[in-house]
Tab-separated table of C-alpha atoms in Angstrom:
chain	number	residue	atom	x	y	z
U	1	UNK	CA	0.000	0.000	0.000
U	2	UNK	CA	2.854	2.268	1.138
U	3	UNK	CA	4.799	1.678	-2.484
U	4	UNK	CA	1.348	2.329	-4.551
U	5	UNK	CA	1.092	5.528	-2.258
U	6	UNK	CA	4.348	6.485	-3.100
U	7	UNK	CA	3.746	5.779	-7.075
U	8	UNK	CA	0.396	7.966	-6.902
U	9	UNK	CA	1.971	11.132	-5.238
U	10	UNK	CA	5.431	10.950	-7.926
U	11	UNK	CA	2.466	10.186	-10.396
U	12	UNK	CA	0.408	13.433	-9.445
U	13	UNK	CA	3.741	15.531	-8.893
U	14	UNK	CA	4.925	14.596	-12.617
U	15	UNK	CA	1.589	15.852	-13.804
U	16	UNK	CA	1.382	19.081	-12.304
U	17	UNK	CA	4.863	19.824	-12.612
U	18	UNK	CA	4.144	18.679	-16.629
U	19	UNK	CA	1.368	20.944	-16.411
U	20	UNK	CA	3.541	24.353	-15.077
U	21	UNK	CA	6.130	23.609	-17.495
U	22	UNK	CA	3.649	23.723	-20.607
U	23	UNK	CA	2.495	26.948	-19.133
U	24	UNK	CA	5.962	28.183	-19.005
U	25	UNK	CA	6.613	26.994	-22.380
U	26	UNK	CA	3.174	29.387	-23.754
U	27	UNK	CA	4.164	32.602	-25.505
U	28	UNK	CA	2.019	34.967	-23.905
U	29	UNK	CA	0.288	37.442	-26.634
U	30	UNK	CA	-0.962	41.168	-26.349
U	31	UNK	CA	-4.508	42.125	-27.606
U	32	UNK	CA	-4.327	45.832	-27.023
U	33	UNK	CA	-6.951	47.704	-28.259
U	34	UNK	CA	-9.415	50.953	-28.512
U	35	UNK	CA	-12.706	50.276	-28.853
U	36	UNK	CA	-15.587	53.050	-28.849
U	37	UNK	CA	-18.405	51.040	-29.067
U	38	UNK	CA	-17.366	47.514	-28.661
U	39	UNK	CA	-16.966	46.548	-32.510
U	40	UNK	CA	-13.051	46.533	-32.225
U	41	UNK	CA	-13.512	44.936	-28.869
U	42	UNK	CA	-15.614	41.856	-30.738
U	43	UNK	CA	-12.694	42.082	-33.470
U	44	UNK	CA	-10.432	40.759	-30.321
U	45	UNK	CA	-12.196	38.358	-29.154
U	46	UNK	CA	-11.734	36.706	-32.057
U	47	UNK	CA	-8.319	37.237	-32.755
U	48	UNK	CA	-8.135	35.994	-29.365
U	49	UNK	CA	-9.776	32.927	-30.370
U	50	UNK	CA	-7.861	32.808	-33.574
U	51	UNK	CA	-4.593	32.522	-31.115
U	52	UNK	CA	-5.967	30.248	-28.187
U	53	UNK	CA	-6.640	27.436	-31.242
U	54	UNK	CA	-2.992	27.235	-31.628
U	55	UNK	CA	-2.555	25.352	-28.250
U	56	UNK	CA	0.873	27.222	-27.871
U	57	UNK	CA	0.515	30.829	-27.353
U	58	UNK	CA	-2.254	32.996	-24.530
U	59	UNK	CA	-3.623	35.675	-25.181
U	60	UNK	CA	-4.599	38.758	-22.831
U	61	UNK	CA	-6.854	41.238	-24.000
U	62	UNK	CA	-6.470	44.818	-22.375
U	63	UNK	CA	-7.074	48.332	-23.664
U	64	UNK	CA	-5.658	51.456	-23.553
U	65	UNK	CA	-7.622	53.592	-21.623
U	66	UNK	CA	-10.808	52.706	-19.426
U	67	UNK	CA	-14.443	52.790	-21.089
U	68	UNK	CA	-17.495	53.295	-19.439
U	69	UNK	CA	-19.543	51.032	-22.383
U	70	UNK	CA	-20.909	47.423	-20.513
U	71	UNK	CA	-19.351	45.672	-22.783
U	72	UNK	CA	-15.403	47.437	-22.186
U	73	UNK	CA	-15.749	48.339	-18.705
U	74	UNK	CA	-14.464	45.225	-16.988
U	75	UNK	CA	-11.651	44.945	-19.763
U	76	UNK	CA	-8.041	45.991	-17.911
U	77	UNK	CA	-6.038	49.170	-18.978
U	78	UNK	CA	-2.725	48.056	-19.874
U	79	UNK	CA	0.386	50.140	-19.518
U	80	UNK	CA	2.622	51.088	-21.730
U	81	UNK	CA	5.506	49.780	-19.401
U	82	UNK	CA	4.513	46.223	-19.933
U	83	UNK	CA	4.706	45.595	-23.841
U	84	UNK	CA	8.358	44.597	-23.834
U	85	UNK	CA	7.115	42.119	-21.820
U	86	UNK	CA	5.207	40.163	-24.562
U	87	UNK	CA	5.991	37.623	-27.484
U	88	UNK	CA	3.648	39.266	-29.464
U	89	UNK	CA	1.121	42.119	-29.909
U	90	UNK	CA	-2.057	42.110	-31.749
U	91	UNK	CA	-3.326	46.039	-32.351
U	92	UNK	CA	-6.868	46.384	-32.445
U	93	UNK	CA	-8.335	50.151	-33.256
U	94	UNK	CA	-11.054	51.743	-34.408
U	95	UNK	CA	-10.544	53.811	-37.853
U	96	UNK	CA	-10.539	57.505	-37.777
U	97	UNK	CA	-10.743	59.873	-41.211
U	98	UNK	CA	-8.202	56.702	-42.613
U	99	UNK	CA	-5.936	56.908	-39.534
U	100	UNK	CA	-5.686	55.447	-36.367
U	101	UNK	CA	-8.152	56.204	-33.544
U	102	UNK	CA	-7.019	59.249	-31.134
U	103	UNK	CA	-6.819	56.784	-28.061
U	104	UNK	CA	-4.579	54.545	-29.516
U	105	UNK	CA	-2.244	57.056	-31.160
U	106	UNK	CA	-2.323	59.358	-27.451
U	107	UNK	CA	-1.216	55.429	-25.961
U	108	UNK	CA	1.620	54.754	-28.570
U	109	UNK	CA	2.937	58.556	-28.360
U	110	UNK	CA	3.901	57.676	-24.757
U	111	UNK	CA	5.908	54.783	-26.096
U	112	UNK	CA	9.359	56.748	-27.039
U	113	UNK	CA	11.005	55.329	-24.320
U	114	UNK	CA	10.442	51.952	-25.939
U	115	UNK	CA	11.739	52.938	-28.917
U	116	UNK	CA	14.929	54.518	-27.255
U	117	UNK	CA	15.486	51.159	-25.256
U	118	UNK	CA	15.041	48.906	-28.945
U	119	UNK	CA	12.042	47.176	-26.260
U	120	UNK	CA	9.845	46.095	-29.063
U	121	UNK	CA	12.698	45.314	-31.854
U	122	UNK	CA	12.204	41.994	-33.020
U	123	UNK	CA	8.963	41.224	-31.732
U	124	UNK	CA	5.505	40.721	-33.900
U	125	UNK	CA	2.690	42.530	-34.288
U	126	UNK	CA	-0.263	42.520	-36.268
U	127	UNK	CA	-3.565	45.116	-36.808
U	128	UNK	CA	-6.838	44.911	-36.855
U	129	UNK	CA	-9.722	47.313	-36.697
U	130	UNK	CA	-13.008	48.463	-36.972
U	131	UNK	CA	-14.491	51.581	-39.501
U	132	UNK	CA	-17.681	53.240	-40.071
U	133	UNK	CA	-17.819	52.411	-43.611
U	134	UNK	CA	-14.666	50.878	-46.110
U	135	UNK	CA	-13.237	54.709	-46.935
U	136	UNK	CA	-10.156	54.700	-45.320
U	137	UNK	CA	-9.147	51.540	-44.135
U	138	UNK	CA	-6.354	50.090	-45.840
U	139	UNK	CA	-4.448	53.412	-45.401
U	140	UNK	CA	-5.360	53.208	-41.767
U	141	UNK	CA	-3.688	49.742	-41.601
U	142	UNK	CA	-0.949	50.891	-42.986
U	143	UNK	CA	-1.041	54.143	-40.869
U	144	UNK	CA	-0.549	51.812	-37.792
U	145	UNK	CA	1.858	49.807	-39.523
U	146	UNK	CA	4.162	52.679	-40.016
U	147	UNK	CA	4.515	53.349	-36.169
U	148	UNK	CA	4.832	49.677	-35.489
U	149	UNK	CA	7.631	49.566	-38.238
U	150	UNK	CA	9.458	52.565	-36.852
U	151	UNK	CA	9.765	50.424	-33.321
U	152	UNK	CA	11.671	47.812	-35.391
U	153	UNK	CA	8.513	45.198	-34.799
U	154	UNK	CA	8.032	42.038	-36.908
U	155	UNK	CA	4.292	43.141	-39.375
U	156	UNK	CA	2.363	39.940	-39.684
U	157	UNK	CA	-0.035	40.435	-42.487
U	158	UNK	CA	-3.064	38.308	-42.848
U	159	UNK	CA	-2.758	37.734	-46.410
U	160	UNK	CA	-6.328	36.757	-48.311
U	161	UNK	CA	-6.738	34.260	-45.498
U	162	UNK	CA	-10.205	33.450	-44.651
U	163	UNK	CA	-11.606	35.035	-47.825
U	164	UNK	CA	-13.075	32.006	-49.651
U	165	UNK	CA	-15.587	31.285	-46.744
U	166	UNK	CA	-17.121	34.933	-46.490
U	167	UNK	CA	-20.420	35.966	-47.941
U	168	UNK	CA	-19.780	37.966	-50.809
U	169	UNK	CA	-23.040	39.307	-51.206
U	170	UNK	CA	-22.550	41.377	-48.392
U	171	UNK	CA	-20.222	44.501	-47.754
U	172	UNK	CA	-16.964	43.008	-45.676
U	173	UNK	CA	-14.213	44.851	-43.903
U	174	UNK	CA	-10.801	42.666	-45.188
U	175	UNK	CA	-7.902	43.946	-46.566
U	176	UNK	CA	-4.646	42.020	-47.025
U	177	UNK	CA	-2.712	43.795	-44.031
U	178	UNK	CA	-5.446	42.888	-41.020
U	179	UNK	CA	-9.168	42.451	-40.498
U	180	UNK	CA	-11.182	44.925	-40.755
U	181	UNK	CA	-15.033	45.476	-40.055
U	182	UNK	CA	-17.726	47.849	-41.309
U	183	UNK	CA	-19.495	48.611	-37.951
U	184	UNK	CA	-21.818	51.179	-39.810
U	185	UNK	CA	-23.350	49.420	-42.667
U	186	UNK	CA	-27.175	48.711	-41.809
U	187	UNK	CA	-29.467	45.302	-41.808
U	188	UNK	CA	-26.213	43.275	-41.379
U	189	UNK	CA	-24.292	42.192	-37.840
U	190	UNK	CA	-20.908	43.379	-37.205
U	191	UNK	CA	-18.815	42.025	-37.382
U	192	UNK	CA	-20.494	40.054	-39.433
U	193	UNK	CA	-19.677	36.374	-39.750
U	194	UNK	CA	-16.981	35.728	-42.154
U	195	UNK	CA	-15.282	39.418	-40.692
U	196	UNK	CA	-14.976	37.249	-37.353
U	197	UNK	CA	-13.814	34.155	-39.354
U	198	UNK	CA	-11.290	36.641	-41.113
U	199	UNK	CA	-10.293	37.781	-37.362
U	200	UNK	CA	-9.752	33.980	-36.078
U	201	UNK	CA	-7.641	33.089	-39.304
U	202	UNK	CA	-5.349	36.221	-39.031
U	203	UNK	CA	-5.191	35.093	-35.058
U	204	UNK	CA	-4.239	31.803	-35.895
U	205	UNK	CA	-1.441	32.712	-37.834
U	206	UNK	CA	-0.191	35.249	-35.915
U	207	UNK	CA	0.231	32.821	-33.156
U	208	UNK	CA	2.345	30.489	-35.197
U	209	UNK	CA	4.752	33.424	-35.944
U	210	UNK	CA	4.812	34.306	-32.302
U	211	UNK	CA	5.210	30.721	-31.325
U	212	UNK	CA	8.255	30.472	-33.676
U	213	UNK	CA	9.552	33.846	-32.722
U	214	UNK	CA	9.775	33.192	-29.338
U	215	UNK	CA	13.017	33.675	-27.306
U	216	UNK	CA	14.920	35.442	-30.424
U	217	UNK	CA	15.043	38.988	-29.393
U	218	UNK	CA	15.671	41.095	-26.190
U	219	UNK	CA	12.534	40.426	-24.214
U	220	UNK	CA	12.555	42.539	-21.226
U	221	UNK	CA	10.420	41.810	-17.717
U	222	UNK	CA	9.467	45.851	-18.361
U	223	UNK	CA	10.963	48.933	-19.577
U	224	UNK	CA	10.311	52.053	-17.077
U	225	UNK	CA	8.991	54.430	-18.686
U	226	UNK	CA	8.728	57.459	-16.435
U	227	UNK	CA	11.334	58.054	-13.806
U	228	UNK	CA	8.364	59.952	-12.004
U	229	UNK	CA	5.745	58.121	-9.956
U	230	UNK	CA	2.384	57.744	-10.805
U	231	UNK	CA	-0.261	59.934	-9.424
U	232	UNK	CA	-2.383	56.845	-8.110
U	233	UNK	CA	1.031	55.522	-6.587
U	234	UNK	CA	1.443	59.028	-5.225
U	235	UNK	CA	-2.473	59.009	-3.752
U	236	UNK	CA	-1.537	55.449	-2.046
U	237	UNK	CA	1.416	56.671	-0.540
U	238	UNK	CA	0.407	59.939	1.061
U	239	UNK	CA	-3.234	57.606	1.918
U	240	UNK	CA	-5.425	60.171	-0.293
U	241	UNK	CA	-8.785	58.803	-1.395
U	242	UNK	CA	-11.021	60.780	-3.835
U	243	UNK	CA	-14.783	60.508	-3.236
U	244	UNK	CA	-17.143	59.392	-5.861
U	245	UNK	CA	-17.928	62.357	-8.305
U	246	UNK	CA	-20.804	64.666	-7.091
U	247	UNK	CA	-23.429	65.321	-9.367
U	248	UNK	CA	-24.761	68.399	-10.392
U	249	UNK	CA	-27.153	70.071	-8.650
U	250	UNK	CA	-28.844	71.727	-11.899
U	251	UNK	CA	-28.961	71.785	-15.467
U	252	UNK	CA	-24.624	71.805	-16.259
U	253	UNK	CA	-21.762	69.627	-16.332
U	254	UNK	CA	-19.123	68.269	-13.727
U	255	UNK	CA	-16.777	69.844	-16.206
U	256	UNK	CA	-16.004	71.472	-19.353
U	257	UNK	CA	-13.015	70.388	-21.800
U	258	UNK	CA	-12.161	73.054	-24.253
U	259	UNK	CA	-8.921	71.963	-26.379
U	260	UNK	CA	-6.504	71.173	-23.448
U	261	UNK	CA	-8.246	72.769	-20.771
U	262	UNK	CA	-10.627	71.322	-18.109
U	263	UNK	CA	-12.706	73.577	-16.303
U	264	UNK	CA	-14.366	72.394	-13.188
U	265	UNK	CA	-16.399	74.369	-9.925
U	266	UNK	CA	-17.085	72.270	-6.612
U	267	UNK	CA	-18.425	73.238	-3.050
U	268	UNK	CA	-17.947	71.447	0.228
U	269	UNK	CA	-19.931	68.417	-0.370
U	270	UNK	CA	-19.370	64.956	0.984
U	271	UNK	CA	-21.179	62.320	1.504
U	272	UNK	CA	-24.502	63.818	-0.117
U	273	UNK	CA	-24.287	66.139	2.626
U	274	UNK	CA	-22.577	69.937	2.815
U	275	UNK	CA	-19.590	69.529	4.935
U	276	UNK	CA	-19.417	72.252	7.661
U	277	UNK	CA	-22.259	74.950	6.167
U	278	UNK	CA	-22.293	78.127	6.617
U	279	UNK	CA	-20.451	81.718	7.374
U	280	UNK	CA	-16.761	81.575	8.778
U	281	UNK	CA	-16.796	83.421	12.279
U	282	UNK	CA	-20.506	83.251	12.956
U	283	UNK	CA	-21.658	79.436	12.579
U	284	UNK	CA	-18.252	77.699	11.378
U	285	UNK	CA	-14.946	78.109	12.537
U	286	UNK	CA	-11.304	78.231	10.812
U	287	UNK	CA	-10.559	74.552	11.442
U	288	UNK	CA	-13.841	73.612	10.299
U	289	UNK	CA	-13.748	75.936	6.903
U	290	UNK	CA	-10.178	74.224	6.587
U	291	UNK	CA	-11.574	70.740	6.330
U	292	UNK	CA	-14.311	71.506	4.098
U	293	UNK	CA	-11.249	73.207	1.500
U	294	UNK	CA	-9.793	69.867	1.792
U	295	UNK	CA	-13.024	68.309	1.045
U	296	UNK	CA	-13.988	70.812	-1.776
U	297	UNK	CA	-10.522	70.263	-3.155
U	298	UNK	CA	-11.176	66.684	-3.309
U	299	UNK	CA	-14.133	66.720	-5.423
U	300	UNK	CA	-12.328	69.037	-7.472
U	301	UNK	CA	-9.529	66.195	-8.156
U	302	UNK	CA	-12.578	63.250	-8.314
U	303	UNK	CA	-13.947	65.390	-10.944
U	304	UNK	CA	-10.721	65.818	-13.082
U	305	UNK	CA	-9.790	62.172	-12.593
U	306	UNK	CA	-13.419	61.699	-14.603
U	307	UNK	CA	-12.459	64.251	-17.168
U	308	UNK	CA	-8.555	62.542	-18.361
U	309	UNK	CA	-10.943	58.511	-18.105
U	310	UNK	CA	-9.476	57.956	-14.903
U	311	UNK	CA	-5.478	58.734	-15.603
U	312	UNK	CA	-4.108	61.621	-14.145
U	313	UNK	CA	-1.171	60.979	-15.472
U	314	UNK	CA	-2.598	63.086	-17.997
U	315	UNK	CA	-2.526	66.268	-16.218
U	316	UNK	CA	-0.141	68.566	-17.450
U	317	UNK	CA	-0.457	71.556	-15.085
U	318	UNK	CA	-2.597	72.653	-12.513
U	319	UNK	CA	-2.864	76.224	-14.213
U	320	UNK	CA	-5.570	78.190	-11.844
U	321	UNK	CA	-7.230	77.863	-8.183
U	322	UNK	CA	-10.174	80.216	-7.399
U	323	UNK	CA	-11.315	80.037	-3.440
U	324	UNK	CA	-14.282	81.771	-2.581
U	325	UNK	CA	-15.091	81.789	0.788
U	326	UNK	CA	-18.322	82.177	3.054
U	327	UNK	CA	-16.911	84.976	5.773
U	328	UNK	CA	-17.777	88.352	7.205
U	329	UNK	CA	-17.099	91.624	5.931
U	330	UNK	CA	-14.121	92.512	8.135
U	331	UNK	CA	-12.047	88.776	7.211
U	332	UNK	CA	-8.893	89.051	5.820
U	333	UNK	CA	-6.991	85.682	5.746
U	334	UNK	CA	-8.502	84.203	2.866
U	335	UNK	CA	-4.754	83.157	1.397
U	336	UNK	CA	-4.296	81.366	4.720
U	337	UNK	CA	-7.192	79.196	4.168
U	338	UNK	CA	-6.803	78.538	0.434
U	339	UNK	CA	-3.209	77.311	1.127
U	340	UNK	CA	-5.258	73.922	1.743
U	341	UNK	CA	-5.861	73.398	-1.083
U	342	UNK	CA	-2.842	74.858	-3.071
U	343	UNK	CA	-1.003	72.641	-0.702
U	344	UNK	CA	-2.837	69.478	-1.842
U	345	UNK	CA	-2.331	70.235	-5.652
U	346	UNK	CA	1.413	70.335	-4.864
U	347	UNK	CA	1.316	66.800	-2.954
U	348	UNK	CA	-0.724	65.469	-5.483
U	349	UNK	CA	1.425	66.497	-8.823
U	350	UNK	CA	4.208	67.922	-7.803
U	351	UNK	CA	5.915	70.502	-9.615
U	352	UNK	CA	3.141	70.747	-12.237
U	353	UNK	CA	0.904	71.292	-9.640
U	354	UNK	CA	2.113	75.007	-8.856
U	355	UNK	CA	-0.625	77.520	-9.961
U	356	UNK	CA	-1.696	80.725	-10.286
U	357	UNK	CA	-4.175	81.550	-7.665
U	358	UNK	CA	-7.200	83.857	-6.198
U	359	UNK	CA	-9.041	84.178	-3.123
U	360	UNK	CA	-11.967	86.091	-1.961
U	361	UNK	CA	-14.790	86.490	0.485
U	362	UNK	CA	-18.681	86.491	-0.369
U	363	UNK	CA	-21.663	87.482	1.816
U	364	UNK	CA	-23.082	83.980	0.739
U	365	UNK	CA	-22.182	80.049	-1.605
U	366	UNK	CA	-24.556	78.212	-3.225
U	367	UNK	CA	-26.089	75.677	-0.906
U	368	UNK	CA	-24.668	77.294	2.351
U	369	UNK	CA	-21.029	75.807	1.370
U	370	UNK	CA	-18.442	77.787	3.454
U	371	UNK	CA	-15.905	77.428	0.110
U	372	UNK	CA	-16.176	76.842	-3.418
U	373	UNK	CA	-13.049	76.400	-5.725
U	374	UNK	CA	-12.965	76.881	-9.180
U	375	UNK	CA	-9.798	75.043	-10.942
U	376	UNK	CA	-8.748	75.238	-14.509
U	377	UNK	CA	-5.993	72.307	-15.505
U	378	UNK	CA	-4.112	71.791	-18.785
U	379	UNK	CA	-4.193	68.248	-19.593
U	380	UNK	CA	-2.788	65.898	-22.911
């Protein structure tokens, strides 16, 4: 019994350690995309399925910036840091006036380092994407291909692949270079069905040229991009946690983007509730009025990490601080108290968070707030 005991455990540790080593052995594959409304994002998934068939290689979908659509909002945001870290990358984006979409090409402009560093030399990559109509999307394939080529990456075209078993009765998305999809054309899903059989071709043979790729270049672990922190990093460290967004009280906006500028007005309120109401020196003291700054200045940054999608990374410069303050006639200190909130700009982003600034009193704030801010930040 104790010898067939013995057999059964070597038995079970061969398979398991059989079973880690195959996982090892995967090349690990990239589908980084934008997606506006989810037709890029269905473009993936079969890519990704186009990839998984290959038995060899995993793929990881992520995109590159956070979407509030059902279908995108669980995805994961990757970072630019992490691409060296692939076999292989799969580009999925939407098509813009024949180009590539905004979020994509703001994502891949943050990827000089990369290039400096040779990260992505070597390794392969492939497009996809999705268009409102067929103007424009061959020479937005090649658009992306011409950033990918300047990084020194391996282009993986798809070839006519997949072609023979699509309806051609039908408008399709395919060009030779990558899948494409018409997401606009009427009376017809999209992507339709041979688009997604294109898709799962292309990602089938993409995974044989990562597969055989594998282990020839410079793969790094991950390339550091910034030598500054990240603002969330900086948040966790000095333990500062931004409330939910208020909403707005009447008929206007959290905040206004016009060209590089975000414009955004908050009062003291927390928790559905004004914090500390009311006139400095009568019903509400300095300490008090300090706290609700802190708290107004909060909401401020809640509201601007809703305006950059949830990077502040983004943020460029905090350019302008207004404090207005709920106090008598005779007070004076108003730069005193709106040092809070300078203060916590600086903490929060550093350098660019020094500002130009102005304070004042008023016989009254909307809602009995003891302080409103107004901020104006310049943002990519």
């Amino acid at each position: 019994m104790k010898t067939l005991n013995r057999f059964l455990a070597v038995f079970i540790l061969t398979i398991i350690s059989s079973t880690m080593m195959a996982q090892n052995n995967k090349a690990k594959v990239l589908v980084l995309i934008h997606s506006d409304n989810a037709g890029t994002y269905e473009l993936a998934k079969q890519i990704s399925k186009g990839i998984e068939s290959n038995g060899n290689v995993q793929p990881i979908i992520k995109q590159v910036k956070s979407s509030s659509h059902p279908s995108l909002k669980d995805v994961p945001v990757a970072s630019v840091e992490e691409l060296s870290s692939y076999d292989g990358i799969a580009f999925g984006s939407p098509v813009y006036f024949g180009n590539i979409s905004t979020g994509m090409s703001e994502f891949l402009s943050k990827t000089v380092n990369l290039w400096t560093n040779h990260a992505l030399e070597g390794m392969p990559a492939t497009v996809f994407m999705s268009a409102g109509s067929g103007a424009g999307n061959e020479l937005a394939v090649q658009a992306f291909w011409n950033t990918l080529s300047v990084h020194g990456m391996v282009l993986v075209s798809n070839g006519i692949r997949g072609i023979e078993k699509i309806d051609k009765n039908i408008p399709q998305g395919n060009t030779v270079l990558g899948a494409t999809s018409l997401a606009s054309v009427k009376n017809v899903e999209r992507p339709s069905s041979g688009e997604k059989e294109i898709a799962f071709e292309q990602g089938n043979n993409f995974a044989k040229i990562v597969f055989a790729l594998k282990g020839t270049f410079n793969k790094n672990s991950e390339i550091k991009v910034s030598q500054g922190k990240s603002i969330e990093k900086v948040l966790v460290e000095k333990n500062i946690v931004l409330p939910n967004v208020p909403k707005p009280a009447g008929n206007y906006q959290p905040f206004v983007r016009s060209g590089n500028l975000v414009f955004i007005n908050q009062v003291a309120l927390k928790d559905g509730k004004i914090l500390y109401p009311g006139k400095l020196g009568v019903s509400v003291d300095e300490n008090q009025i300090k706290e609700a700054i802190k708290q107004t200045m909060l909401n401020v940054l809640a509201v601007l990490k809703d305006a950059v999608n949830g990077d502040l990374d983004k943020v460029k410069k905090v350019v302008q601080l207004t404090g207005i303050f709920n106090t008598k006639d005779d007070y004076t200190k108003h730069a005193d108290l709106m040092n809070v909130a300078s203060n916590l700009a600086v903490d929060v982003f550093g350098e660019k968070g020094k500002h130009a600034r102005a304070t004042f009193g008023a016989s009254s704030v909307p809602v009995n707030s003891s302080v409103e801010i107004q901020a104006i930040f310049e943002v990519e």
